[in-house]
Coordinates of N, CA, C and O in Angstrom, one line a residue:
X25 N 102.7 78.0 85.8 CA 103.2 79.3 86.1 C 102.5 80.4 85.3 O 102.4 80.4 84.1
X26 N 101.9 81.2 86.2 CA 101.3 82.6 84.9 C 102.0 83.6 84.3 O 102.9 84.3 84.7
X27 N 101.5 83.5 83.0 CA 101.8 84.1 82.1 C 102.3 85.7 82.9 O 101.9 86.1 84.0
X28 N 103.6 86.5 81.8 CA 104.4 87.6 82.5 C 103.7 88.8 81.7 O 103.8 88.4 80.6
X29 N 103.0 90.1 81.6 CA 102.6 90.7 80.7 C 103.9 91.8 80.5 O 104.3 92.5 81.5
X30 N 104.2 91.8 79.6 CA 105.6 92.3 78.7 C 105.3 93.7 78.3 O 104.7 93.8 77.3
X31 N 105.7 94.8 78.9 CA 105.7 96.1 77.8 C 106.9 96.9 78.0 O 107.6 97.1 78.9
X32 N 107.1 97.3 76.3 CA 108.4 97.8 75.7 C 108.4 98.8 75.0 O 107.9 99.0 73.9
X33 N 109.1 99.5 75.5 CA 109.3 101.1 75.1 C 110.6 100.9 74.0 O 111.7 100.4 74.3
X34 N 110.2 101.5 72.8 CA 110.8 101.2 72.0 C 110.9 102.3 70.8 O 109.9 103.0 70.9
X35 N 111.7 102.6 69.8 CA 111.4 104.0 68.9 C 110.7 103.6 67.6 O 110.8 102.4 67.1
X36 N 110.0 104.4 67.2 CA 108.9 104.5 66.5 C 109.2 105.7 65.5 O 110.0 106.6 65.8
X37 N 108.6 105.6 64.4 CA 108.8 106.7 63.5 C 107.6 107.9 63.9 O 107.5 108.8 63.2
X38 N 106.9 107.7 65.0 CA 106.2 108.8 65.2 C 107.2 109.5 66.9 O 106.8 110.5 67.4
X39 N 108.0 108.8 67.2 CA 109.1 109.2 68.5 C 109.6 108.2 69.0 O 110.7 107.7 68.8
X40 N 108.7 107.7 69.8 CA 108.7 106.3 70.9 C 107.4 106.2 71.6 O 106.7 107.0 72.2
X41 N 107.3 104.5 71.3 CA 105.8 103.6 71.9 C 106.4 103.1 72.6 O 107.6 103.0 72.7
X42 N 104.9 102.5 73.8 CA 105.1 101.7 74.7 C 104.3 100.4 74.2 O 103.1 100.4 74.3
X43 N 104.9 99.5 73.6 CA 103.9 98.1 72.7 C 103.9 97.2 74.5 O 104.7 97.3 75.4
X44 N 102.5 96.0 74.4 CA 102.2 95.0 74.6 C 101.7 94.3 74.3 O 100.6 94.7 73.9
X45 N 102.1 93.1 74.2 CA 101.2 91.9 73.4 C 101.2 92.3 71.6 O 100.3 91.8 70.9
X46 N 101.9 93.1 71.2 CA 101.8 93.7 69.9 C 101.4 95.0 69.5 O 101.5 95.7 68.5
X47 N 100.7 95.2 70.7 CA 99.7 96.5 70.3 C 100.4 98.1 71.2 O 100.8 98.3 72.3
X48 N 100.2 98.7 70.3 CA 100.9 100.2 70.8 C 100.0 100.6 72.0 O 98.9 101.0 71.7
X49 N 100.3 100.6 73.2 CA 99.9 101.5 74.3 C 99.8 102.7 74.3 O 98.8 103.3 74.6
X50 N 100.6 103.3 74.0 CA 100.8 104.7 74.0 C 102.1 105.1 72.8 O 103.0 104.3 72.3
X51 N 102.1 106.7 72.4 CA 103.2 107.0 71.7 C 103.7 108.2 73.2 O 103.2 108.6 74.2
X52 N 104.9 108.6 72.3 CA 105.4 109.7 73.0 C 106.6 110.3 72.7 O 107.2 109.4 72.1
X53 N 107.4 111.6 72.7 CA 107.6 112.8 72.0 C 109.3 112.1 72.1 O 110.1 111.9 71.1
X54 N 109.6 111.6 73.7 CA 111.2 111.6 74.2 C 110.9 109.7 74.6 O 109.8 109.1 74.4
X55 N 111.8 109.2 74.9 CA 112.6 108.1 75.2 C 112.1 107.8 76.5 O 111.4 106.8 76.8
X56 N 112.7 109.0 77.6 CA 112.5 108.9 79.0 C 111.0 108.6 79.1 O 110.5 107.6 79.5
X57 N 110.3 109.9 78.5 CA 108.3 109.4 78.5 C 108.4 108.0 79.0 O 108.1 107.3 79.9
X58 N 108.9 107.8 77.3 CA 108.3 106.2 76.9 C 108.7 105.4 78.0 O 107.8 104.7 78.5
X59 N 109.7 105.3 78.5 CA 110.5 104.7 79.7 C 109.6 104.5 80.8 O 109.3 103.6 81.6
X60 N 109.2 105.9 80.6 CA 108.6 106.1 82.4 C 107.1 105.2 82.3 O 106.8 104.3 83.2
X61 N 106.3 105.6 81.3 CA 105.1 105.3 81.4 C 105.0 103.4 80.9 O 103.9 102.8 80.9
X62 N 106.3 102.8 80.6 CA 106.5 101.5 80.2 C 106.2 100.8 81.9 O 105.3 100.2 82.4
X63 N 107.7 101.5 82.7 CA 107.5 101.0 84.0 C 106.5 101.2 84.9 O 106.3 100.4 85.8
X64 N 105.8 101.9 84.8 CA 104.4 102.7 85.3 C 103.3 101.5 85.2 O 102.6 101.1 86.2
X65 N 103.4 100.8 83.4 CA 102.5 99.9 83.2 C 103.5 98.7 84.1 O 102.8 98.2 85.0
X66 N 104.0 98.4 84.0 CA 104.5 97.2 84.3 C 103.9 97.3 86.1 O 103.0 96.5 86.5
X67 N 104.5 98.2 87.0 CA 103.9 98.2 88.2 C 102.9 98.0 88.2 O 102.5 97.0 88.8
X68 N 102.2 98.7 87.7 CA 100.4 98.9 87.6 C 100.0 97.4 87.2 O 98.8 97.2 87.6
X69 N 100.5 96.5 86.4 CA 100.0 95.5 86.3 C 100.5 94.3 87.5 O 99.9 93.2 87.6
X70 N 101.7 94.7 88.3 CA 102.0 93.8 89.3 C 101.0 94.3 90.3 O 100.1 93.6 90.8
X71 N 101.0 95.4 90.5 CA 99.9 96.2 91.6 C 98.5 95.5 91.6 O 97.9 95.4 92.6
X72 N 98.0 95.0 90.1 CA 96.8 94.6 90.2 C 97.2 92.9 90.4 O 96.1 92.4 90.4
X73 N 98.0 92.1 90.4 CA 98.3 90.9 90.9 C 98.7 90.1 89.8 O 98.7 88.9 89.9
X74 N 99.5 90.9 88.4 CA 100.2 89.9 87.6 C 101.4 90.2 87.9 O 101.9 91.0 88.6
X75 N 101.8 89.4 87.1 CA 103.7 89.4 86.8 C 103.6 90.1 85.7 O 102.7 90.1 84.9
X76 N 104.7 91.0 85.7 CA 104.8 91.8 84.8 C 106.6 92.4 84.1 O 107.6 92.3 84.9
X77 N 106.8 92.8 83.2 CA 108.1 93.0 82.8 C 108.3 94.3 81.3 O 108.0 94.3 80.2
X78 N 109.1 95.3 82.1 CA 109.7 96.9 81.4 C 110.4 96.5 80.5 O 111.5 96.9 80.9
X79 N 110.6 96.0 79.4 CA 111.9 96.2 78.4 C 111.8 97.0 77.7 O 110.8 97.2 76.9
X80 N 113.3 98.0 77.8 CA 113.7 99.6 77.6 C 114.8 99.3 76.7 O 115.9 98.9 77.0
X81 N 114.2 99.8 75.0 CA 115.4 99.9 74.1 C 116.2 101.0 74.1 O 116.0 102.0 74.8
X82 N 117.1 100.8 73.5 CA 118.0 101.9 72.8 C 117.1 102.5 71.5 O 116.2 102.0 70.9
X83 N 117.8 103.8 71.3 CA 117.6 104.2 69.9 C 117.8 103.0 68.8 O 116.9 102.9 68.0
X84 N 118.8 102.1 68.8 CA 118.7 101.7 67.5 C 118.2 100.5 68.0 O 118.8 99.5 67.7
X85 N 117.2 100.3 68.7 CA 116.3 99.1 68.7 C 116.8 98.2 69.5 O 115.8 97.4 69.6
X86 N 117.9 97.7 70.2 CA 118.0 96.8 70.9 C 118.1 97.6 72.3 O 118.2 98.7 72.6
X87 N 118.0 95.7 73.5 CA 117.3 95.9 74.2 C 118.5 96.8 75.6 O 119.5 96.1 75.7
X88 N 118.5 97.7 76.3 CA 119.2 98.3 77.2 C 118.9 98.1 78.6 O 119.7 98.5 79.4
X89 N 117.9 97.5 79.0 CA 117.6 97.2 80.4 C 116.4 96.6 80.3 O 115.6 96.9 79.4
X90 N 116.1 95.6 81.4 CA 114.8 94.9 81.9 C 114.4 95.0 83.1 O 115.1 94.8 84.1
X91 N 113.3 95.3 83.0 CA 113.0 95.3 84.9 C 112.0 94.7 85.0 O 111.1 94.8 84.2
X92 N 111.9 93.8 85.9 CA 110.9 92.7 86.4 C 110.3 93.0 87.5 O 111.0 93.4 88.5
X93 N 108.9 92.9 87.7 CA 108.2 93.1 88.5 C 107.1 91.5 89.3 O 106.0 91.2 88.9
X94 N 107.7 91.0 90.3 CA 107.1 90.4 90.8 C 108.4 89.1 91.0 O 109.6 89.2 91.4
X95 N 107.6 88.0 90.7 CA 108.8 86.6 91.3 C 109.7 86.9 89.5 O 109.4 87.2 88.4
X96 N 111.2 86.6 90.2 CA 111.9 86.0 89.2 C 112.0 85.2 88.4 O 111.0 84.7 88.8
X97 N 112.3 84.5 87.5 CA 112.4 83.5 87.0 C 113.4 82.4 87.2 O 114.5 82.6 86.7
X98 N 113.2 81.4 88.0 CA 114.1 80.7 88.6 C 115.6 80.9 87.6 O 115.5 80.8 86.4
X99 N 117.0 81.1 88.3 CA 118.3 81.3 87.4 C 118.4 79.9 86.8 O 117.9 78.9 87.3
X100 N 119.1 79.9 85.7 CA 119.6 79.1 85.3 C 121.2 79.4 84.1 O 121.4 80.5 83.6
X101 N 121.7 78.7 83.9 CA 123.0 79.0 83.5 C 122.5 78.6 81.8 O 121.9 77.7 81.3
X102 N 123.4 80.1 81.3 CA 123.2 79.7 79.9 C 122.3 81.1 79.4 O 121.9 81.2 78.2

C-alpha cells in the first residue's frame, strides 16, 4: 500500500504552519490561511497521483478535523 503524505496545520509561536514529514511548509498570520493552504497541499499531492491527508488542529493543539484525499483506509472497528 503507498505511503499517505500527511500535512498539518497547526499553531506556532510565529501564528500557524503547515508541517510535513516534520518540516514546516509554510507559516501564516490566521488558522483559516493555514487550513486552506494545508488542504490545497493535500489536493495538490492527490492531483499529482499520491494519497494524501489535511489534519486541522485547534488552537490548543489537538486534532479538529481530517480530510482524506484519495482511497480510504479500509474501516475497521476500534
Amino acid at each position: 500500500m503507498a505511503k499517505r503524505e500527511v500535512f498539518h496545520s497547526s499553531p506556532s509561536k510565529e501564528g500557524w504552519k503547515v508541517t510535513s514529514g516534520g518540516k514546516t511548509i509554510s507559516t501564516h498570520m490566521t488558522q483559516a490561511e493555514a487550513e486552506s493552504a494545508a488542504t490545497a497541499a493535500g489536493r495538490a499531492a492527490h492531483n499529482n497521483g499520491a494519497l494524501a491527508q489535511a489534519i486541522l488542529h485547534k488552537s490548543d493543539g489537538t486534532i479538529r478535523e481530517e480530510r482524506t484525499y484519495g482511497d480510504d483506509p479500509r474501516k475497521t472497528p476500534g
